[in-house]
CSV table of C-alpha atoms in Angstrom, one decimal:
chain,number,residue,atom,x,y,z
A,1,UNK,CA,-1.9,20.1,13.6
A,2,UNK,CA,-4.5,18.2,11.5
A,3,UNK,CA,-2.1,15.1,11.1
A,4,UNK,CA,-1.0,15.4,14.8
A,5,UNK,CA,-4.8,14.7,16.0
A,6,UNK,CA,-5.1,11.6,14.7
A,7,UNK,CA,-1.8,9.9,15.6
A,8,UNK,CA,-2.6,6.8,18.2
A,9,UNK,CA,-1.2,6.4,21.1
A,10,UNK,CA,0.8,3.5,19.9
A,11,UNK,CA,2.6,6.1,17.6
A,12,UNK,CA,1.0,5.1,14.4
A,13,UNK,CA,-1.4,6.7,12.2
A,14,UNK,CA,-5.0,4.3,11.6
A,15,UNK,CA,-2.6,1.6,13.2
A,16,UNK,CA,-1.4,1.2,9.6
A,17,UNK,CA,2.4,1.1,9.0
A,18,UNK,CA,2.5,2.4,5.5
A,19,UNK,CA,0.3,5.8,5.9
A,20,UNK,CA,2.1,5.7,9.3
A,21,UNK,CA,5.4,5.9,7.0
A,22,UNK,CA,4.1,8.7,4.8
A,23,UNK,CA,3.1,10.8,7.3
A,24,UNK,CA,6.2,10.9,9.3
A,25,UNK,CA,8.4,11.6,6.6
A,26,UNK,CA,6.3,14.5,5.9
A,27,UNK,CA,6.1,15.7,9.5
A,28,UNK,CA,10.2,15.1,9.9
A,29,UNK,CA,10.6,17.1,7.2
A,30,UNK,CA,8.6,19.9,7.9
A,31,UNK,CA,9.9,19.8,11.6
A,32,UNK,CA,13.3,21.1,10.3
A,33,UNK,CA,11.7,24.4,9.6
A,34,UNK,CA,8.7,24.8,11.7
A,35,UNK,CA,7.8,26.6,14.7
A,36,UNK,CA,6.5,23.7,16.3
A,37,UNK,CA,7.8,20.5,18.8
A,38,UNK,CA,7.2,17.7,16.9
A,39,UNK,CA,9.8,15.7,19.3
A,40,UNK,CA,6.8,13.7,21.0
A,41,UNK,CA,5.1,13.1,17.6
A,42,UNK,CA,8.1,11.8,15.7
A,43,UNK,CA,9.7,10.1,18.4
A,44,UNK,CA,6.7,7.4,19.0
A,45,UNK,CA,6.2,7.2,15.8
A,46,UNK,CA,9.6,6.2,14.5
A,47,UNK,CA,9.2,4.0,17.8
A,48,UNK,CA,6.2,2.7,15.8
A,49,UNK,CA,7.9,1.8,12.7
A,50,UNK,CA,11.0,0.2,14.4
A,51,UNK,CA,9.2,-2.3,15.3
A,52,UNK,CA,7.3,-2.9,12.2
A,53,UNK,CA,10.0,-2.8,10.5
A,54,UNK,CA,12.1,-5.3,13.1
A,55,UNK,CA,8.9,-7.8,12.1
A,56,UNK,CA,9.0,-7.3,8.5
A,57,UNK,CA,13.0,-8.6,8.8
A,58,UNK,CA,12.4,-11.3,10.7
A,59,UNK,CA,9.4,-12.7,8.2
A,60,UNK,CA,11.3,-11.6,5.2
A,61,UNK,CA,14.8,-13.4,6.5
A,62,UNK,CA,13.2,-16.6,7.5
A,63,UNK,CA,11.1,-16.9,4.3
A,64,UNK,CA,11.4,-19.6,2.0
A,65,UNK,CA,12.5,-18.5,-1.7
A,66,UNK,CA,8.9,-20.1,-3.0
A,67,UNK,CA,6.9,-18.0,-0.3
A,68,UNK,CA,8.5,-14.5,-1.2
A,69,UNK,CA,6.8,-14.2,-4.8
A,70,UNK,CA,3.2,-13.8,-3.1
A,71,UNK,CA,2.6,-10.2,-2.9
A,72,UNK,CA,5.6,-9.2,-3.8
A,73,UNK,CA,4.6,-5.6,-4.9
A,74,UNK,CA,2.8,-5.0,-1.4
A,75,UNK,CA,6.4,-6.3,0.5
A,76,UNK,CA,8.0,-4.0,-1.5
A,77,UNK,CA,6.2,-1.3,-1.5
A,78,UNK,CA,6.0,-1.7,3.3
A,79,UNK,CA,9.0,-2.6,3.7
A,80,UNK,CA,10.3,0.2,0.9
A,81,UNK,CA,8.8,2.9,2.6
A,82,UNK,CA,9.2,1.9,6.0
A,83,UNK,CA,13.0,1.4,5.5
A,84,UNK,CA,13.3,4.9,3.6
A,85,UNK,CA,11.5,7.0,6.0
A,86,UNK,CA,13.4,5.6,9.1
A,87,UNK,CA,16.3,5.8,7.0
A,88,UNK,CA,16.0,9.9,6.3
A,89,UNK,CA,15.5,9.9,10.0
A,90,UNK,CA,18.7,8.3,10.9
A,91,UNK,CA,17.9,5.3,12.9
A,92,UNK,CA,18.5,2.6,10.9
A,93,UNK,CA,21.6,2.8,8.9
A,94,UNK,CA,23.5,0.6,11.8
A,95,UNK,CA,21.2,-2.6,11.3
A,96,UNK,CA,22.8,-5.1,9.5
A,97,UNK,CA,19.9,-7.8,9.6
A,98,UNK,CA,18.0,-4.8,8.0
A,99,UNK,CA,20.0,-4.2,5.2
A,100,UNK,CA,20.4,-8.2,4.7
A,101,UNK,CA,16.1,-7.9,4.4
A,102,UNK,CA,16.2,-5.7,2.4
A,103,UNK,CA,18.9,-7.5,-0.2
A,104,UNK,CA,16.9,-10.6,0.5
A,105,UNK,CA,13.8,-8.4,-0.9
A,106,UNK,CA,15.5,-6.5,-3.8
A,107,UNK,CA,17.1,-10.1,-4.9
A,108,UNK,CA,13.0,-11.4,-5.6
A,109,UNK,CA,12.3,-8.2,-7.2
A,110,UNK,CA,14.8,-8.7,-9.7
A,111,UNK,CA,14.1,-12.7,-10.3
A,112,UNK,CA,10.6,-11.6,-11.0
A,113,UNK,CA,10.7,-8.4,-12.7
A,114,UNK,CA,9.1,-9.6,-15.9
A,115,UNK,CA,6.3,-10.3,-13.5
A,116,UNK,CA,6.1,-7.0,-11.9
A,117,UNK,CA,4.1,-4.7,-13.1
A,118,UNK,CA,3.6,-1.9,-10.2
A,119,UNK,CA,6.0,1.1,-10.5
A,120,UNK,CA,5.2,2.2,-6.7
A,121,UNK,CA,6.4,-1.2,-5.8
A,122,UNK,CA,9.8,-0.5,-8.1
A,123,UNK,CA,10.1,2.9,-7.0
A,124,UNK,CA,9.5,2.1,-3.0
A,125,UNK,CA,12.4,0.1,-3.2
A,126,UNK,CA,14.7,2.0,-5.5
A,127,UNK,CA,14.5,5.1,-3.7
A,128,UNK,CA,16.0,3.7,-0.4
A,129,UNK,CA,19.3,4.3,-2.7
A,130,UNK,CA,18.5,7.8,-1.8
A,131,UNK,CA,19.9,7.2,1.8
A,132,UNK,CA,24.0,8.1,1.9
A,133,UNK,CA,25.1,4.4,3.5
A,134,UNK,CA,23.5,2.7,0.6
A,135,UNK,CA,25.6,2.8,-2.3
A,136,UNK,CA,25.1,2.2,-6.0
A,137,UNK,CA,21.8,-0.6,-7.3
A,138,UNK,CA,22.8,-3.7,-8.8
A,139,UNK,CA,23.8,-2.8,-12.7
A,140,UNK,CA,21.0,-5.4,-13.3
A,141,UNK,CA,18.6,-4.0,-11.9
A,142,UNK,CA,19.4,0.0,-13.1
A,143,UNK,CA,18.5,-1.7,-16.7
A,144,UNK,CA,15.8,-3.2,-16.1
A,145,UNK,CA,14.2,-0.6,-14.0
A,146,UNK,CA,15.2,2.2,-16.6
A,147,UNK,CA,13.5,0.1,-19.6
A,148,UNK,CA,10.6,-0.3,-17.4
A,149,UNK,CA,10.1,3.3,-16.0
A,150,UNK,CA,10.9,5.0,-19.4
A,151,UNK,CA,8.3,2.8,-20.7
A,152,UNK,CA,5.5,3.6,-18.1
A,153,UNK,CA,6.4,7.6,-18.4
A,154,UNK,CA,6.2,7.2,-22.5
A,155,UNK,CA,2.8,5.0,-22.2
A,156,UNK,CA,1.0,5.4,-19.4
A,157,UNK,CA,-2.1,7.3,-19.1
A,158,UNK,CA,-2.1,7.5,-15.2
A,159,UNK,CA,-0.2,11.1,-14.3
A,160,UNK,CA,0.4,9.7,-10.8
A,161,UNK,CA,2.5,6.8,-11.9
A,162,UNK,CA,3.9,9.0,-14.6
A,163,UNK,CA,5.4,11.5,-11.9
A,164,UNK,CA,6.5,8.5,-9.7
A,165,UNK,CA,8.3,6.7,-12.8
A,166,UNK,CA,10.2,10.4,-13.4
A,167,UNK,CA,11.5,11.0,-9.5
A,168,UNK,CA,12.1,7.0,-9.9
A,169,UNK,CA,14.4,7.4,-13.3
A,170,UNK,CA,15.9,10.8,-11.4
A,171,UNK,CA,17.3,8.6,-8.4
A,172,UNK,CA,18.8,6.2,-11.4
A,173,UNK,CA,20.7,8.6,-13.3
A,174,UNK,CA,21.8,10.5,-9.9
A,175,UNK,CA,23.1,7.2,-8.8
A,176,UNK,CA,24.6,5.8,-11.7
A,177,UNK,CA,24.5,8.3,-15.0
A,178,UNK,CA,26.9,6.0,-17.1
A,179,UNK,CA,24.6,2.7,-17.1
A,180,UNK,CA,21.6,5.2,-17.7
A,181,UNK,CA,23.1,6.9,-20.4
A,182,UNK,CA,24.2,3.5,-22.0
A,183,UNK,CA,20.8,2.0,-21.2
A,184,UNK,CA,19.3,4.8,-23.5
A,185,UNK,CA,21.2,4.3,-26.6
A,186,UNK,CA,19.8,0.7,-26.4
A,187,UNK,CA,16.2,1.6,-26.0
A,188,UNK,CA,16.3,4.3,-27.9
A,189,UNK,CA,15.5,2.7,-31.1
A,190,UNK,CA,12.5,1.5,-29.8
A,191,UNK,CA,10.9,4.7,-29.7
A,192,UNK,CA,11.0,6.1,-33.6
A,193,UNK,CA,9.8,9.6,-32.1
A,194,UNK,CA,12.7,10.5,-29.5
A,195,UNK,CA,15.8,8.4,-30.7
A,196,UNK,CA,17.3,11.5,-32.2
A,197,UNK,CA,17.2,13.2,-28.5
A,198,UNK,CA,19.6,12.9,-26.1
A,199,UNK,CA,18.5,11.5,-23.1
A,200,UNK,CA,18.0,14.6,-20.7
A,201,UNK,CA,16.0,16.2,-23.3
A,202,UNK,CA,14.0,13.4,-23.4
A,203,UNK,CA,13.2,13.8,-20.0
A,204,UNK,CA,12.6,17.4,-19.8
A,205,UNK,CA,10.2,16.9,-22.7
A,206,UNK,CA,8.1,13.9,-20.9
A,207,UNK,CA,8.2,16.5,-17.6
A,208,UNK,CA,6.8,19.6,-19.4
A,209,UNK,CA,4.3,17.4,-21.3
A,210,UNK,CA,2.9,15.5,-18.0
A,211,UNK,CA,2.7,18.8,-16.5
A,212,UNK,CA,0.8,20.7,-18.9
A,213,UNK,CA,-1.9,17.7,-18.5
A,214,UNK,CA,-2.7,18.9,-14.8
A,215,UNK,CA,-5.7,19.7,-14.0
A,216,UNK,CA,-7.3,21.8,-11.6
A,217,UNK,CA,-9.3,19.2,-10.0
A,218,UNK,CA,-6.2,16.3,-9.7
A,219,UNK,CA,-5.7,14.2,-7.1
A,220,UNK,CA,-3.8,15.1,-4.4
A,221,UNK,CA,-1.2,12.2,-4.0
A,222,UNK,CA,-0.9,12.7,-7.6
A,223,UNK,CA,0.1,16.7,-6.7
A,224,UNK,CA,2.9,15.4,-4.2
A,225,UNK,CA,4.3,13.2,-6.7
């Protein structure tokens, strides 16, 4: 009811398409088993981010090659979110100029992935592979994403991007558990301490170990995650 009150009467949320994403995912979700007509509410705001996203296509398609690299991470991580949320509603999966955005996007991410250091900005786009009509990421970009995000879960202090890094690497090896696996007998002699694990083990021993460092006084987003 809280998150109800403070939708605008455009349909967004702080007339900002991002939270405006995150909150109606949450709401479309929890309208599947509420006691409670959310029609209104989700209808204007998927209204909302149709046409954000319809903008966001039209920029990203006419770009230039040379004006794309300038915040990257922050296209990525809109038009990631915006494209996943309408896409776990089910408005979207017909929209071919969409799709070719969103291509045009994921193409930048991997010419610059040496540059990009942001795992929300990797996972926005990544988990759109969630949605049935999208198929399997590039090979290319499976690597490169699975050296990165076992990296950040092995090194990084932040339990936030931790947690996003492991539902990030869980979308990979759903998707295509053949490159992961392969991808992990390359890496794995980089890390002395775990090469004698098998991959899954690995990753149930990262899981246990992030979540014993929870603390009773953690951020929220960092809960969700």
């Amino acid at each position: 009811h809280y998150l109800i009150s403070l939708q605008n009467n455009d349909g967004s949320w702080f007339q900002e398409p991002l939270n405006t994403a995150f909150v109606l995912y949450a709401l479309h979700i929890y309208a599947k088993t509420a006691d409670l007509n959310l029609k209104k509410v989700l209808k204007t705001g998927t209204k909302y981010l149709e046409n954000e996203l319809k903008t966001l296509t039209k920029n990203i398609l006419s770009s230039k090659d040379e004006e794309m690299y300038p915040g990257l991470d922050w296209k990525a991580i809109l038009f990631g979110n915006i494209f996943y949320t309408l896409g776990i509603i089910g408005v979207i999966e017909s929209k071919e100029e969409v799709i070719l955005a969103f291509k045009k996007l994921e193409s930048k991410v991997i010419k610059y992935r040496h540059a990009l250091t942001n795992v929300e900005a990797i996972s926005s786009m990544l988990k759109c592979y969630e949605l049935p009509f999208m198929g399997e990421p590039p090979n290319e970009l499976t690597r490169f994403l699975f050296r990165f995000l076992l990296s950040d879960c092995l090194t990084n202090e932040s339990l936030r991007d931790c947690f996003i890094a492991l539902n990030t690497l869980t979308i990979l090896q759903n998707k295509n558990k053949e490159i992961v696996k392969q991808a992990w007998q390359e890496e794995r002699k980089h890390y002395s301490q775990h090469r004698n694990l098998e991959y899954q083990k690995l990753i149930d021993k990262v899981v246990q170990s992030k979540l014993n460092e929870l603390g009773d006084r953690e951020e929220i987003e960092t809960l969700a995650y």
